[in-house]
XYZ file of C-alpha atoms in Angstrom:
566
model
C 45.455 212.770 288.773
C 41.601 213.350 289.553
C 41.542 209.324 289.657
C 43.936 209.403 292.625
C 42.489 212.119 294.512
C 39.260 209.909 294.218
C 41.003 206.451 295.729
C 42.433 208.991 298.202
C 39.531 210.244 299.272
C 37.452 206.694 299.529
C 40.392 205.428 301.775
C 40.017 208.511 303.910
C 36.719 207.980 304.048
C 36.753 204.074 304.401
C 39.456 204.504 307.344
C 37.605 207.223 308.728
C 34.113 204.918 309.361
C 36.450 202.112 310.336
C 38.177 204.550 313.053
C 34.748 205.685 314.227
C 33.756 201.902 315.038
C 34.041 199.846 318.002
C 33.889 196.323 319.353
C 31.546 196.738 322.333
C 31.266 193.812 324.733
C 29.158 192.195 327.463
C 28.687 189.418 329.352
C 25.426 187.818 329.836
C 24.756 185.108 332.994
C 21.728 184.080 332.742
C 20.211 182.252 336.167
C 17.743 181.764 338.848
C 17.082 185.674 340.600
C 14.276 185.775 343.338
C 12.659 188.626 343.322
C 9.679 190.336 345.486
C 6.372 191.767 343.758
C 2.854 191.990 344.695
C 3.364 191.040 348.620
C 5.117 188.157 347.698
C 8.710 186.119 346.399
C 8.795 184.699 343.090
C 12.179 182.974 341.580
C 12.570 184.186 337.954
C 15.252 183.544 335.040
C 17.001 186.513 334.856
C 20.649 188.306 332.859
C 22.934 189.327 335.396
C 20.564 189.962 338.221
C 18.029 192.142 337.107
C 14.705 193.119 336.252
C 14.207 193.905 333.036
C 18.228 193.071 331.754
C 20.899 194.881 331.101
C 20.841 197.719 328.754
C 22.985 197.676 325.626
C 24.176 200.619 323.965
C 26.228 201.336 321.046
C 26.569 203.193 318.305
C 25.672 202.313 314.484
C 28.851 200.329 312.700
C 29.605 199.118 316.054
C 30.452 195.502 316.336
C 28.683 193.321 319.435
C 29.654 191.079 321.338
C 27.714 189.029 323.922
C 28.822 185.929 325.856
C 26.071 183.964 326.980
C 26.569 181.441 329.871
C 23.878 179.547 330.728
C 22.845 179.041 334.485
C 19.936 178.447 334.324
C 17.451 175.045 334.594
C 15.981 175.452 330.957
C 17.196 176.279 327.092
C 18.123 179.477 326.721
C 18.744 181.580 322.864
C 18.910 185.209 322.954
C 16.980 187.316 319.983
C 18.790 190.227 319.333
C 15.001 192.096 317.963
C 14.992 193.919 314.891
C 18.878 194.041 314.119
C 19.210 192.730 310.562
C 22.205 190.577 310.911
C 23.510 191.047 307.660
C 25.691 187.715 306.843
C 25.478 187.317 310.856
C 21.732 185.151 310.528
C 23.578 182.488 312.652
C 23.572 185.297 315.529
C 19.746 186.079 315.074
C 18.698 183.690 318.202
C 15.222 181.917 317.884
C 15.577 178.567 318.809
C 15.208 175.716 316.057
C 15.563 178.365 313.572
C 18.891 179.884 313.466
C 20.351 177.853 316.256
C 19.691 174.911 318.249
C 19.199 176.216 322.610
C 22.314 176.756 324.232
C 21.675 174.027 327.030
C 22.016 174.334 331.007
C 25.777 174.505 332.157
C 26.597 175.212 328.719
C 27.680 178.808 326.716
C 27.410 180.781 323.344
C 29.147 183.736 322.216
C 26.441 186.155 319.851
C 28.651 187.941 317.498
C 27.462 190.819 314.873
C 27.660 194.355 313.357
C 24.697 197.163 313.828
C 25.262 199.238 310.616
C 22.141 201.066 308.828
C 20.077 201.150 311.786
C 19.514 203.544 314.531
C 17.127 204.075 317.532
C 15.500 201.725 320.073
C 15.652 197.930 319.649
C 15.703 195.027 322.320
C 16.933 191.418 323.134
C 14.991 188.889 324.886
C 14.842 184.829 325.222
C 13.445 183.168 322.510
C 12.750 180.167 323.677
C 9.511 179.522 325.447
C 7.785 182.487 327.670
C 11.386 183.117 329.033
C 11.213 186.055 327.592
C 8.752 187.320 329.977
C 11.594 188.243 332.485
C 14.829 187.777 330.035
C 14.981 190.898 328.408
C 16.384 194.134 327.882
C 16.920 197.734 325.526
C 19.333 197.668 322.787
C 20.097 201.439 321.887
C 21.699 202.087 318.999
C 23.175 206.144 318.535
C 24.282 207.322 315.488
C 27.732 206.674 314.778
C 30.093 209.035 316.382
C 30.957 211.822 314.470
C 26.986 211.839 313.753
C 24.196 213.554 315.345
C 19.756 212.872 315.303
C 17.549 214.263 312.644
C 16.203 216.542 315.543
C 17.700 218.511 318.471
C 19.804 215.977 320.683
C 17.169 215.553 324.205
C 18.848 217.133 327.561
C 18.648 213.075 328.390
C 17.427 209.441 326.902
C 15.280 207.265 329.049
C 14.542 203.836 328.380
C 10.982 202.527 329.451
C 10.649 198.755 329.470
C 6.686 198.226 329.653
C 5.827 194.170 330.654
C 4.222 191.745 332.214
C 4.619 190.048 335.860
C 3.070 186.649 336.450
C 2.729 185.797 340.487
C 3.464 182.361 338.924
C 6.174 180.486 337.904
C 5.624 181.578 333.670
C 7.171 178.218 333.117
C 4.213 176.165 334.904
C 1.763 178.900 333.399
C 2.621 177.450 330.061
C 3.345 174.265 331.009
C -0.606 173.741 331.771
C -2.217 175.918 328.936
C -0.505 173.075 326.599
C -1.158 170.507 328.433
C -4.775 171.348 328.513
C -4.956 172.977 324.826
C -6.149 176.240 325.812
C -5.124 179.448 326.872
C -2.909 180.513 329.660
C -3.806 182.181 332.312
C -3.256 186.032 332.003
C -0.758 187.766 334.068
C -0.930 189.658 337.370
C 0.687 192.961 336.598
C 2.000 195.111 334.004
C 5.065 197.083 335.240
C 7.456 199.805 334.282
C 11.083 198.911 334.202
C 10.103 195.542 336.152
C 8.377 197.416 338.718
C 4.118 197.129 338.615
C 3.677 200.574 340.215
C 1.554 202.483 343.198
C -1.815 200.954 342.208
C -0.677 197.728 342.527
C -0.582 196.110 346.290
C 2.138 196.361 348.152
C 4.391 197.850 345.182
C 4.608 201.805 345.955
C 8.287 201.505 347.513
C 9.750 200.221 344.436
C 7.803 202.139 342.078
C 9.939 203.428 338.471
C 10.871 207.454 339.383
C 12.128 209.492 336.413
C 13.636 212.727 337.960
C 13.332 215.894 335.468
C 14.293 219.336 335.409
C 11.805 222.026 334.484
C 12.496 222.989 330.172
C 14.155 220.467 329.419
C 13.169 217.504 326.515
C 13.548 213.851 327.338
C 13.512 211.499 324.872
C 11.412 207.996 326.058
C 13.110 204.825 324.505
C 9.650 202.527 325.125
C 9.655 198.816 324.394
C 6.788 196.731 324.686
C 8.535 193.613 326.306
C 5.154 192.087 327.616
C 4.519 188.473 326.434
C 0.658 189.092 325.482
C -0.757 192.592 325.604
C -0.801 195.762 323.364
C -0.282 198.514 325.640
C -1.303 202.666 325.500
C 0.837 204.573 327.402
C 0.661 208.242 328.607
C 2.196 210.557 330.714
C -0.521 213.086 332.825
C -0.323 216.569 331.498
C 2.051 216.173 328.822
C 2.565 215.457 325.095
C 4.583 213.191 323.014
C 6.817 213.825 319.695
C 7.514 210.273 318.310
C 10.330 210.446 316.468
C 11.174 206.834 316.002
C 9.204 203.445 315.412
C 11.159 200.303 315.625
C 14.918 201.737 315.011
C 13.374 203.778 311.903
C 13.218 207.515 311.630
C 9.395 209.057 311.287
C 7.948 212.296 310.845
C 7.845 214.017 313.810
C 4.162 212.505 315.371
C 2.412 214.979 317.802
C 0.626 212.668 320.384
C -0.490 212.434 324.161
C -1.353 208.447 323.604
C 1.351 205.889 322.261
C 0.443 202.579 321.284
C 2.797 199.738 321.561
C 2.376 195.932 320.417
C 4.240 193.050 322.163
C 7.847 193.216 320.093
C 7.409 197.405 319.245
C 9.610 200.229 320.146
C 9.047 204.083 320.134
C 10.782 206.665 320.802
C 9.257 209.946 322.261
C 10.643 213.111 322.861
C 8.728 215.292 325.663
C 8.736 218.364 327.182
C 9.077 218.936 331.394
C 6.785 222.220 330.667
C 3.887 221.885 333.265
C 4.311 223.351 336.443
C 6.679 221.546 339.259
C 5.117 218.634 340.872
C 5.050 215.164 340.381
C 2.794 213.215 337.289
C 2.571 209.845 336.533
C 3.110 207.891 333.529
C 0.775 204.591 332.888
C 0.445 201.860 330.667
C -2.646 199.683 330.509
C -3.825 197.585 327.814
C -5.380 198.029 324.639
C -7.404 194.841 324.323
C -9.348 193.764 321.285
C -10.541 190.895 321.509
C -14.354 191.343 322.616
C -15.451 189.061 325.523
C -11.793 187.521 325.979
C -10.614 187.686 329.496
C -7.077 189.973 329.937
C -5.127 191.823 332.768
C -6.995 194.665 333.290
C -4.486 196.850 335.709
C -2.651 199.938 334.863
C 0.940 200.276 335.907
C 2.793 203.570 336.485
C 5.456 205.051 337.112
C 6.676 208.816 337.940
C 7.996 211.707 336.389
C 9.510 214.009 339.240
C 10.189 217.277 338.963
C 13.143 218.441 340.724
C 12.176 220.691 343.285
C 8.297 219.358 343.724
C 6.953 218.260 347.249
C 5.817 215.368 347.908
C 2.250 215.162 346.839
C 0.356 212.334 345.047
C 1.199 212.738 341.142
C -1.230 213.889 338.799
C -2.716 210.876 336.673
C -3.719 210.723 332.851
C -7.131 209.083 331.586
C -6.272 206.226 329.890
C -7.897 204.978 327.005
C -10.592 202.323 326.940
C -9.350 198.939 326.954
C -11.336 198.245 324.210
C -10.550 201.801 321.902
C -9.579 200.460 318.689
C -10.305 204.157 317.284
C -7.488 205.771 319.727
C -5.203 202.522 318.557
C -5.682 202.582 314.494
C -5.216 206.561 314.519
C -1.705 206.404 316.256
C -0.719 203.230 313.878
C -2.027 204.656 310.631
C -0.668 207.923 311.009
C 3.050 207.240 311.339
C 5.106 207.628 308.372
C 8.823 207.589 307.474
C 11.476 210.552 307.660
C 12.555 210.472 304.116
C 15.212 213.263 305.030
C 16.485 210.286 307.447
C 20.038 208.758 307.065
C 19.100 205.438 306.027
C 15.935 205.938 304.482
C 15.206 203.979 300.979
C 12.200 204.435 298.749
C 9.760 201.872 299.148
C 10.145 199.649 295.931
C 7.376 199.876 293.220
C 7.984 196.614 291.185
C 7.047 193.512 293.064
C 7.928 189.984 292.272
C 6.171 188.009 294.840
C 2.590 188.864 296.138
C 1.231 186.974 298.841
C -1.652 186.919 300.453
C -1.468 185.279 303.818
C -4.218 184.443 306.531
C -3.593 185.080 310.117
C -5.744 183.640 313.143
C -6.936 181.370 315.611
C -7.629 177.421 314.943
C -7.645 173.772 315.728
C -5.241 171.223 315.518
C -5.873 167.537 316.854
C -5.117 167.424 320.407
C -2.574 163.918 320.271
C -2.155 162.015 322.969
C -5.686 160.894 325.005
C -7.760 163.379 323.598
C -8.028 164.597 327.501
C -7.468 168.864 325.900
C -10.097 170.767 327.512
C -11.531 172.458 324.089
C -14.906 174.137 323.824
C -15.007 172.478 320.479
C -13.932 169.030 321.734
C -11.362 167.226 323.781
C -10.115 165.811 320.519
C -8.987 169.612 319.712
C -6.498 171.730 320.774
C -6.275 175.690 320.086
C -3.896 176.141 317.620
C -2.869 179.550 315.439
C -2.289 179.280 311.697
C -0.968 180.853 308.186
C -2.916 180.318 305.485
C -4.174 177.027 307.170
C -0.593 175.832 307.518
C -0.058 175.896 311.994
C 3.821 175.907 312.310
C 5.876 173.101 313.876
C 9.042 173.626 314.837
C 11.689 171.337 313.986
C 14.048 169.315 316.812
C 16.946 167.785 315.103
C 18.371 170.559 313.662
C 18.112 174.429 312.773
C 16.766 175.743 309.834
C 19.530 177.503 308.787
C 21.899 174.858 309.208
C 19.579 172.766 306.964
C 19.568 175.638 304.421
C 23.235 176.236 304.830
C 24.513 172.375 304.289
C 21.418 171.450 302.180
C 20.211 169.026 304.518
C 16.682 167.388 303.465
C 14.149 166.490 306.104
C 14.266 169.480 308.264
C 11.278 171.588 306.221
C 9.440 172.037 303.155
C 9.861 174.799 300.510
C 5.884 174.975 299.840
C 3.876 177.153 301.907
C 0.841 178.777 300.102
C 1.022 182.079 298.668
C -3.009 181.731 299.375
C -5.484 180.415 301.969
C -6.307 176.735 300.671
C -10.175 177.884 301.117
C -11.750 181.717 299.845
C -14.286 182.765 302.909
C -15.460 186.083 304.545
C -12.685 186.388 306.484
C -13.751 188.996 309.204
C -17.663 187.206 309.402
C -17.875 186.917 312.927
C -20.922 184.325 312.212
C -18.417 181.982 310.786
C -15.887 181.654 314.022
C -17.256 178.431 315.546
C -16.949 176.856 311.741
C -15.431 173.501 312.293
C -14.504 172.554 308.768
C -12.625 176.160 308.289
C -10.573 176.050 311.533
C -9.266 172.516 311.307
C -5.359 173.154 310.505
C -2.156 170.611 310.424
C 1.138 170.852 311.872
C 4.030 171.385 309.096
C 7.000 173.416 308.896
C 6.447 174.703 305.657
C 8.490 177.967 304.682
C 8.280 180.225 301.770
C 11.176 180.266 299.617
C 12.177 183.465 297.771
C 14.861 184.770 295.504
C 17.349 186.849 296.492
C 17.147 190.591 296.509
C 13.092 190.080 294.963
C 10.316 192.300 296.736
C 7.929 190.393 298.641
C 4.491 192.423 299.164
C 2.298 190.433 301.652
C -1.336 190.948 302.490
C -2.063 190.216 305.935
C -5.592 189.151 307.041
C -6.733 188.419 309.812
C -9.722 185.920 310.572
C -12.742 185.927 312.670
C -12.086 182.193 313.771
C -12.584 181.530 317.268
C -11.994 185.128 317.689
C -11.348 188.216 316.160
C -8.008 190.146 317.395
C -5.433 192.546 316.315
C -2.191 190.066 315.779
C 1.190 192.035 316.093
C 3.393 189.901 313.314
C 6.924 190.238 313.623
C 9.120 190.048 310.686
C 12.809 188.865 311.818
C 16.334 190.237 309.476
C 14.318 193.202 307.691
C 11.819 196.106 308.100
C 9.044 196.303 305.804
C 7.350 198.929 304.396
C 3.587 199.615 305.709
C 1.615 200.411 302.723
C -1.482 200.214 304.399
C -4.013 199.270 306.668
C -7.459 198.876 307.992
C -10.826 196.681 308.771
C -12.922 194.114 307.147
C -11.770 192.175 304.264
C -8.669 193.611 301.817
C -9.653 194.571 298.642
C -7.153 195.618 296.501
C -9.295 197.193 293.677
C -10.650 199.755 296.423
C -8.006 199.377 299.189
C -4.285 199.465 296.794
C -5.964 202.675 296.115
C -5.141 203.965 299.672
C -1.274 202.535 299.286
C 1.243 205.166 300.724
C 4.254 204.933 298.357
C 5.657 207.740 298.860
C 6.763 207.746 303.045
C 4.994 204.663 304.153
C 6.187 203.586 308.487
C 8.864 201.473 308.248
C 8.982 198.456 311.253
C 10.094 194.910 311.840
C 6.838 194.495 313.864
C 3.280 195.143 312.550
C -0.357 195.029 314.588
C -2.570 193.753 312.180
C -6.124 195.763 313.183
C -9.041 193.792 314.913
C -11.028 192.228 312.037
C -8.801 193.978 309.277
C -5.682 193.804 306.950
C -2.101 195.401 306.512
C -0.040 195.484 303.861
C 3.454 195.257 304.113
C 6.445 194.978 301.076
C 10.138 194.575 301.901
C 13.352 193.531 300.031
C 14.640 189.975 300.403
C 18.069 191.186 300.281
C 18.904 189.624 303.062
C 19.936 185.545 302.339
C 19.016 182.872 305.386
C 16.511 181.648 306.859
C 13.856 184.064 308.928
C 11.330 183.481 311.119
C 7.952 185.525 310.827
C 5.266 184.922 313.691
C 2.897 186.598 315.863
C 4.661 188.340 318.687
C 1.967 187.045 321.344
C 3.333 184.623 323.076
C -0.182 182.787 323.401
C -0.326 182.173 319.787
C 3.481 181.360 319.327
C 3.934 177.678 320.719
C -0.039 177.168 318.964
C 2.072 177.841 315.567
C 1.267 181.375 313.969
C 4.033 181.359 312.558
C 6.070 180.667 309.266
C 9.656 181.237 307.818
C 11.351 182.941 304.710
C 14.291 181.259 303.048
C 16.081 183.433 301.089
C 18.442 182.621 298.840
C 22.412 183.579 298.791
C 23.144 186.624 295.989
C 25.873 186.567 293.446
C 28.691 187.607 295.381
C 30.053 186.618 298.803
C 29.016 189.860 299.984
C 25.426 188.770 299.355
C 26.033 185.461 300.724
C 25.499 183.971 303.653
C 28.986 183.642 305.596
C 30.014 179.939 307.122
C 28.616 179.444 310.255
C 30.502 179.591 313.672
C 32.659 176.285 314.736
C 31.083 176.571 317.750
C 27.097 176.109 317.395
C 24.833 174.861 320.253
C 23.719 170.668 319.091
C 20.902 169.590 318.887
């Protein structure tokens, strides 16, 4: 008897989650849009006629659904960031990795399930710098039935923070790889694809957020820019971050958020001040010394129903250069354990890496006509462990895994950098011998369900920086982080085990380490690489193959009949 009133109950249950799911569906066209910024007309590649893209929203257990149709002149795959695709890695988008470019004139259909995540994700183009205008938020509720870990906000408010070039991006890159350097930085950050009142001839279309006095919004803000960190702030208020990267956190008392190129937060605040109007601003957080960036501050405004019109109030942003203000908000973020999908962090770890990150060399090809500062024989180029990433052309990587097909990579990239050095010596970045790096596409290959703890360090090479690293088909646990060279006799000491952040995207500090451990429980193939995309096409970059579990429910499924060629 009390066995049947078990099975009863697990197919109530079981029908009840399936009842509370949905197929939710959308149609992507992705073309030529012209748009007008900055006293001028510019023709982008935009989804369905807009600036930033449409937003998605469903609810966790949901199943998507996006059709993809192709108008426009270039290669188009669409990242769906952060979601884990769980036995869906053929749906995870990065070109050459999980799926060969859906080509001009041509379409794809993205198919996958949301389940054990919840918050603030986005999609964007992953091939190229199309991402720079193909993009959009990817809000995930609870599933129905379900509620927040905090009092539901009187409304949610997604904030899309990028970058506009007065350029066609294309030709932008087109030239920094032609010429082996860097390319040239952008003319505008905006807010929801608008660059704001202190930008010329951009106060008509600037982003208004209309609020009602005592009530709590909750900010959805994605960092969609190609190649800057970002601090945002809104004048005369305060922030309660309540979510990093579709994971749950302590509730985080701030007026400053920080947000890397591929992060999301989500903030609830307060309309307590008194009625008027206040602007909210992003500018960037640059750390880099002496390396040129877009130095503008883009706003937006938070109106308070009722207020006159009078200029808004305006908040001091942050230094450029404040590394302080940065570390403090990333280091102090830490998991809701009470969440409904937290996990402990796991103690026992079967593969430790310890993995390089930073600027290079790599022979220029062709004429040797690169315009390098250390030769026309060079080219910049961004690097693992020495090892700068090529991607392949014949074929994905997951349909090599998935059919076994030789050729396509190599199963042997370091657990170590080939040479020990000071890392972070700053009198060691115009070192020849150390910066020199090959192409390869040489991916780490790991068993499935082991934990993978990787150090990540950057390098003074060229430059120092603070690298945000983006992990794709997992989050990771941040154990730690901070500057100068990892130790782990002194520094494992300062490992947070108990509630460490959980993201898929990490900014490694300025001249410092993180360390991050996460669960390969998760079989494919999946890409890892810095989420600038300055240093992406230079190779800073590498991939995880992980290996199919025991069961078919651990297994990667059969791909789709109907994959983009080669």
């Amino acid at each position: 008897m009390a066995r049947s009133i078990f099975f009863l109950a697990f197919a109530l249950a079981l029908l009840s989650s399936l009842a509370s799911a949905m197929v939710v569906e959308h149609t992507f066209n992705v073309g030529n849009l012209t748009v007008r910024r900055l006293c001028g007309q510019q023709v982008i590649t935009a989804v369905n006629g807009s600036l930033p893209g449409p937003t998605v929203k469903i609810h966790e257990g949901d199943k998507l659904i996006v059709h993809v149709h192709n108008h426009s002149p270039y290669n188009m795959t669409i990242h769906w960031h952060g979601v884990f695709q769980l036995q869906t890695g053929w749906a995870d988008g990065p070109a050459y990795i999980t799926q060969c470019p859906i080509t001009p004139g041509n379409s794809y259909t993205y198919k996958f399930n949301v389940t054990g995540q919840e918050g603030t994700l986005w999609w964007h183009a992953h091939v190229s710098v199309l991402r720079a205008t193909v993009h959009g938020a990817l809000i995930i509720r609870p599933r129905r039935g379900r509620s927040y870990p905090f009092p539901k906000p009187y409304k949610e408010v997604p904030i899309v923070l990028g970058e506009y070039w007065d350029a066609d991006i294309m030709e932008v890159e087109r030239q920094a790889l032609a010429t082996g350097g860097g390319p040239n930085n952008s003319d505008a950050y905006t807010i929801n694809g608008q660059p704001g009142d202190l930008y010329r001839c951009s106060s008509n279309q600037t982003y208004k957020l209309d609020v009602v006095q005592g009530k709590t919004y909750m900010l959805r803000i994605i960092n969609a820019a190609l190649n800057n960190q970002l601090f945002f702030k809104l004048a005369g208020h305060r922030f309660k971050v309540v979510t990093i990267d579709s994971s749950y956190t302590e509730p985080y008392d701030t007026d400053v958020i920080v947000v890397a190129p591929g992060q999301t937060t989500d903030a609830l605040f307060t309309a307590n001040q008194p009625i008027g109007d206040y602007y909210m601003a992003a500018s960037a957080y640059s750390s880099a010394p002496g390396l040129p960036f877009a130095n503008g501050t883009t706003t937006g405004i938070v109106h308070y129903n009722g207020a006159t019109s009078a200029r808004p109030l305006m908040p001091v942003q942050p230094a450029a250069n404040d590394t302080i203000t940065a570390h403090r908000f990333y280091s102090n973020l830490t998991s809701l354990t009470t969440g409904p999908h937290w996990l402990p962090c796991p103690v026992v770890i079967d593969d430790q890496m310890f993995v390089t990150i930073g600027l290079g060399l790599a022979a220029c090809g062709g004429n040797n006509n690169c315009t390098n500062p250390f030769g026309s024989q060079y080219r910049f180029a961004g690097s693992m462990n020495n090892v700068s990433f090529q991607f392949p052309s014949r074929l994905s990587m997951l349909e090599a895994f998935h059919f076994g097909v030789n050729g396509i990579y190599t199963e042997d990239f370091p657990n170590r950098p080939p040479i020990e050095f000071d890392y972070t010596n700053r009198a060691l970045n115009s070192s020849i011998p150390l910066m020199v790096t090959s192409k390869a596409t040489r991916v780490k290959k790991v068993k499935f369900n082991a934990t993978v703890e990787m150090v990540l360090q950057n390098t003074a090479l060229i430059n120092i920086e603070n690298h945000p690293m983006h992990l794709h088909g997992f989050d990771f646990y941040v154990l730690a982080q901070g500057f100068g060279n990892f130790n782990r006799t002194r520094d494992s000491r300062k490992f947070n085990l108990y509630n460490p952040q959980e993201r898929n995207t990490i900014a490694v500090p300025v001249g410092g380490w993180a360390v991050i451990r996460f669960r390969a429980n998760n079989p494919g193939v999946w890409f890892m690489h810095c989420h600038l995309d300055v240093h992406l096409p230079w190779g800073l970059a590498t991939a995880f193959v992980v290996e199919n579990g025991p069961t078919p429910e651990t297994s990667l499924l059969p791909p789709p009949p109907d994959l983009p060629q080669c």
